[in-house]
Amino acid sequence: MDETTLPPPADRRSVFMDIYAAFARQHMRLYGSTAQHFAAVAAKNHAHSVHNERAQYRRAYSIEEVLADRPIAWPLTLPMCAPVSDGAAAAVLCTEAGLRRLGVQSRAVELRACTLGSSVHRHPDDLEQHIGRVTALKAFEAASIGPCDIDLAEVHDATAVGEVIQVENLGLAPRGEGGLAAIQGHTALGGRTPVNPSGGLESKGHPIGATGLAQTFVSPVSTNGTDLRL
């Protein structure tokens, strides 16, 4: 290993990358997942970004290219990690009467539920009590829907393993199979449940405070010309 393949010093990367790398290694230990599974998620998201004119990075990667890129914190490489970006996001919330006054009914969507969570006390390996899982179940109940009703999803992917964790928390893939779903094409555009059609934070950029609200807007056009605006 030469200096071109060494991870950058800790003062040149976010400590959150070390935390996510620890989550990745936990997932590998519990479920036998591999770096290839996480690379498949990153490759899928970078492929989506090519079609999003608002993405910060719009380069497609193969799984092999993701794995061969610069290591950040094992098993994460650079394309698996989101850049910290500048950005802003806004949404207009209004009643049906307000929609009529604004004349934007064709772009409106109904907000079925909004559920917030902060933290839970659990054993680190008790992922069924993960705050993402607990909050997802509350949101599904409030919206009177389930995972099978989801057509597409934008989930938090500060790293590729973040998407794996949240896809499993949402029930879009069985526990331990979030990365496998990407390898099998289930979470790609045209798959069973497309995830991060915008390219995800790994490609679109991660403006921190604006990130969550920005995820309510998806890349305007998919690869088959379907309007994906939310």
Short mmCIF file of C-alpha atoms in Angstrom, two decimals:
data_model
loop_
_atom_site.label_atom_id
_atom_site.label_comp_id
_atom_site.label_asym_id
_atom_site.label_seq_id
_atom_site.Cartn_x
_atom_site.Cartn_y
_atom_site.Cartn_z
CA MET A 1 0.00 0.00 0.00
CA ASP A 2 1.46 3.38 -1.02
CA GLU A 3 0.45 6.86 0.05
CA THR A 4 -2.07 7.15 -2.80
CA THR A 5 -4.14 4.35 -1.31
CA LEU A 6 -3.87 5.37 2.34
CA PRO A 7 -6.96 6.90 3.97
CA PRO A 8 -6.69 10.67 4.45
CA PRO A 9 -5.64 11.86 7.93
CA ALA A 10 -8.48 12.22 10.39
CA ASP A 11 -8.23 16.01 10.24
CA ARG A 12 -9.00 15.87 6.52
CA ARG A 13 -12.27 13.95 6.73
CA SER A 14 -15.43 14.08 8.77
CA VAL A 15 -15.52 11.93 11.87
CA PHE A 16 -18.96 10.85 10.64
CA MET A 17 -17.25 8.81 7.94
CA ASP A 18 -15.55 6.80 10.70
CA ILE A 19 -18.91 6.35 12.40
CA TYR A 20 -20.57 5.16 9.20
CA ALA A 21 -17.63 2.85 8.53
CA ALA A 22 -18.27 1.32 11.96
CA PHE A 23 -21.95 0.86 10.98
CA ALA A 24 -20.78 -0.85 7.79
CA ARG A 25 -18.53 -3.24 9.69
CA GLN A 26 -21.40 -4.00 12.08
CA HIS A 27 -23.64 -4.82 9.12
CA MET A 28 -20.93 -7.09 7.71
CA ARG A 29 -20.59 -8.85 11.06
CA LEU A 30 -24.32 -9.32 11.61
CA TYR A 31 -25.43 -10.20 8.08
CA GLY A 32 -22.37 -11.19 6.07
CA SER A 33 -22.63 -8.20 3.76
CA THR A 34 -19.51 -7.16 1.87
CA ALA A 35 -17.88 -4.00 0.55
CA GLN A 36 -19.34 -4.95 -2.83
CA HIS A 37 -22.86 -4.53 -1.44
CA PHE A 38 -22.10 -0.97 -0.35
CA ALA A 39 -20.32 -0.28 -3.64
CA ALA A 40 -23.43 -1.43 -5.52
CA VAL A 41 -25.50 1.17 -3.66
CA ALA A 42 -23.00 3.91 -4.54
CA ALA A 43 -22.79 2.82 -8.19
CA LYS A 44 -26.60 2.81 -8.43
CA ASN A 45 -26.86 6.32 -6.99
CA HIS A 46 -24.11 7.71 -9.20
CA ALA A 47 -25.89 6.19 -12.22
CA HIS A 48 -29.06 8.02 -11.17
CA SER A 49 -27.17 11.31 -10.81
CA VAL A 50 -26.32 11.38 -14.52
CA HIS A 51 -29.98 12.26 -15.18
CA ASN A 52 -30.24 14.96 -12.48
CA GLU A 53 -29.08 18.35 -13.71
CA ARG A 54 -29.10 19.61 -10.11
CA ALA A 55 -26.64 16.98 -8.83
CA GLN A 56 -23.22 18.19 -7.71
CA TYR A 57 -21.54 15.16 -9.28
CA ARG A 58 -22.94 13.50 -12.39
CA ARG A 59 -20.40 10.79 -13.15
CA ALA A 60 -21.42 7.16 -13.45
CA TYR A 61 -19.31 4.54 -11.64
CA SER A 62 -19.19 0.79 -11.95
CA ILE A 63 -19.07 -1.30 -8.79
CA GLU A 64 -15.44 -2.10 -9.57
CA GLU A 65 -14.58 1.61 -9.93
CA VAL A 66 -16.23 2.40 -6.61
CA LEU A 67 -14.23 -0.32 -4.86
CA ALA A 68 -10.96 0.80 -6.48
CA ASP A 69 -11.32 4.47 -5.58
CA ARG A 70 -9.55 6.21 -2.70
CA PRO A 71 -10.28 4.66 0.70
CA ILE A 72 -11.81 6.93 3.32
CA ALA A 73 -12.49 4.63 6.29
CA TRP A 74 -12.68 0.89 5.59
CA PRO A 75 -14.79 -0.40 3.92
CA LEU A 76 -15.91 2.99 2.57
CA THR A 77 -14.28 4.56 -0.47
CA LEU A 78 -14.70 8.09 -1.77
CA PRO A 79 -17.68 7.46 -4.11
CA MET A 80 -19.55 5.84 -1.21
CA CYS A 81 -19.39 9.09 0.80
CA ALA A 82 -21.43 12.27 0.39
CA PRO A 83 -19.69 15.62 -0.04
CA VAL A 84 -20.61 18.36 2.43
CA SER A 85 -22.17 21.01 0.21
CA ASP A 86 -23.78 24.42 0.17
CA GLY A 87 -27.44 24.41 -0.69
CA ALA A 88 -30.94 25.50 0.17
CA ALA A 89 -34.40 23.99 0.02
CA ALA A 90 -37.93 25.27 0.45
CA ALA A 91 -41.44 23.88 0.37
CA VAL A 92 -44.82 25.59 0.26
CA LEU A 93 -47.44 24.11 2.59
CA CYS A 94 -51.00 25.17 2.04
CA THR A 95 -54.62 24.13 2.13
CA GLU A 96 -56.66 23.12 -0.92
CA ALA A 97 -58.05 26.65 -1.02
CA GLY A 98 -54.50 27.97 -1.04
CA LEU A 99 -53.65 25.67 -3.94
CA ARG A 100 -56.50 27.09 -5.96
CA ARG A 101 -55.32 30.64 -5.31
CA LEU A 102 -51.76 29.75 -6.30
CA GLY A 103 -52.88 27.81 -9.36
CA VAL A 104 -50.41 24.97 -8.81
CA GLN A 105 -52.73 22.01 -8.32
CA SER A 106 -50.91 19.97 -10.97
CA ARG A 107 -47.66 20.07 -8.96
CA ALA A 108 -49.18 19.49 -5.56
CA VAL A 109 -48.90 16.32 -3.52
CA GLU A 110 -50.78 15.36 -0.42
CA LEU A 111 -48.75 15.13 2.76
CA ARG A 112 -50.02 11.94 4.38
CA ALA A 113 -47.85 12.01 7.50
CA CYS A 114 -44.86 13.69 9.10
CA THR A 115 -43.29 11.87 12.03
CA LEU A 116 -40.26 12.97 14.02
CA GLY A 117 -38.00 10.95 16.31
CA SER A 118 -34.88 11.72 18.29
CA SER A 119 -33.27 8.82 20.10
CA VAL A 120 -33.93 5.49 21.75
CA HIS A 121 -32.17 3.37 24.33
CA ARG A 122 -31.17 0.04 22.77
CA HIS A 123 -28.36 -2.44 22.40
CA PRO A 124 -26.30 -1.48 19.32
CA ASP A 125 -27.22 -4.76 17.61
CA ASP A 126 -30.95 -4.40 18.31
CA LEU A 127 -31.72 -2.80 14.96
CA GLU A 128 -35.46 -3.36 15.27
CA GLN A 129 -35.34 -0.60 17.89
CA HIS A 130 -33.26 1.68 15.64
CA ILE A 131 -34.75 5.19 15.69
CA GLY A 132 -35.18 5.00 11.90
CA ARG A 133 -37.20 1.80 12.23
CA VAL A 134 -39.32 3.05 15.13
CA THR A 135 -40.07 6.32 13.35
CA ALA A 136 -40.82 4.60 10.04
CA LEU A 137 -43.40 2.36 11.67
CA LYS A 138 -45.07 5.39 13.27
CA ALA A 139 -45.12 7.20 9.93
CA PHE A 140 -46.64 4.20 8.13
CA GLU A 141 -49.34 3.96 10.78
CA ALA A 142 -50.10 7.67 10.63
CA ALA A 143 -50.32 7.55 6.81
CA SER A 144 -52.30 4.27 6.77
CA ILE A 145 -49.85 2.70 4.32
CA GLY A 146 -47.07 0.12 4.41
CA PRO A 147 -43.76 -0.54 2.64
CA CYS A 148 -45.56 -2.25 -0.25
CA ASP A 149 -47.31 1.05 -1.03
CA ILE A 150 -44.06 2.96 -1.59
CA ASP A 151 -43.33 3.70 -5.26
CA LEU A 152 -39.98 5.40 -4.70
CA ALA A 153 -37.99 6.74 -1.77
CA GLU A 154 -35.35 9.33 -1.00
CA VAL A 155 -33.43 8.22 2.08
CA HIS A 156 -30.51 9.65 3.98
CA ASP A 157 -27.26 8.36 2.49
CA ALA A 158 -24.40 10.39 3.92
CA THR A 159 -22.67 7.14 2.97
CA ALA A 160 -23.82 4.13 1.00
CA VAL A 161 -24.26 2.14 4.20
CA GLY A 162 -26.66 4.84 5.39
CA GLU A 163 -28.97 3.95 2.51
CA VAL A 164 -28.65 0.25 3.32
CA ILE A 165 -29.66 0.87 6.93
CA GLN A 166 -32.62 3.10 6.09
CA VAL A 167 -33.93 0.88 3.28
CA GLU A 168 -34.04 -1.93 5.81
CA ASN A 169 -35.58 0.31 8.49
CA LEU A 170 -38.35 1.23 6.03
CA GLY A 171 -39.02 -2.40 5.19
CA LEU A 172 -38.15 -1.88 1.51
CA ALA A 173 -35.72 -4.77 1.85
CA PRO A 174 -35.43 -7.50 4.50
CA ARG A 175 -33.02 -6.84 7.35
CA GLY A 176 -29.51 -7.54 6.08
CA GLU A 177 -30.45 -7.31 2.38
CA GLY A 178 -30.35 -3.58 1.65
CA GLY A 179 -27.11 -3.90 -0.31
CA LEU A 180 -28.26 -7.06 -2.04
CA ALA A 181 -31.34 -5.18 -3.25
CA ALA A 182 -29.03 -2.74 -5.04
CA ILE A 183 -27.00 -5.56 -6.61
CA GLN A 184 -30.22 -7.17 -7.86
CA GLY A 185 -31.49 -3.87 -9.29
CA HIS A 186 -34.53 -3.65 -7.01
CA THR A 187 -33.68 -0.12 -5.81
CA ALA A 188 -32.63 1.28 -9.21
CA LEU A 189 -34.85 3.24 -11.58
CA GLY A 190 -37.00 0.62 -13.27
CA GLY A 191 -36.67 -1.70 -10.29
CA ARG A 192 -39.18 -2.75 -7.67
CA THR A 193 -38.80 0.35 -5.49
CA PRO A 194 -36.37 2.98 -6.79
CA VAL A 195 -34.36 4.55 -3.98
CA ASN A 196 -32.61 7.91 -4.29
CA PRO A 197 -33.51 8.59 -7.94
CA SER A 198 -31.95 12.03 -7.42
CA GLY A 199 -28.55 10.38 -7.12
CA GLY A 200 -28.66 10.51 -3.35
CA LEU A 201 -26.49 12.66 -1.14
CA GLU A 202 -23.44 10.82 -2.48
CA SER A 203 -23.98 12.53 -5.85
CA LYS A 204 -26.47 15.34 -5.28
CA GLY A 205 -24.52 16.76 -2.36
CA HIS A 206 -25.24 17.00 1.37
CA PRO A 207 -26.07 20.57 2.49
CA ILE A 208 -26.67 19.36 6.06
CA GLY A 209 -29.44 21.66 7.33
CA ALA A 210 -31.19 21.76 3.95
CA THR A 211 -30.76 18.06 3.22
CA GLY A 212 -33.99 16.64 4.61
CA LEU A 213 -36.31 19.11 2.93
CA ALA A 214 -34.34 18.90 -0.32
CA GLN A 215 -35.06 15.17 -0.39
CA THR A 216 -38.75 15.92 -0.97
CA PHE A 217 -37.78 17.00 -4.48
CA VAL A 218 -36.67 14.25 -6.86
CA SER A 219 -34.82 14.49 -10.17
CA PRO A 220 -37.38 15.95 -12.61
CA VAL A 221 -37.13 13.23 -15.27
CA SER A 222 -36.21 9.57 -15.01
CA THR A 223 -34.37 7.57 -17.65
CA ASN A 224 -37.66 6.65 -19.34
CA GLY A 225 -39.00 10.20 -19.36
CA THR A 226 -41.38 9.75 -16.44
CA ASP A 227 -41.97 12.88 -14.39
CA LEU A 228 -40.61 12.20 -10.91
CA ARG A 229 -41.31 15.53 -9.23
CA LEU A 230 -42.78 15.27 -5.77
#
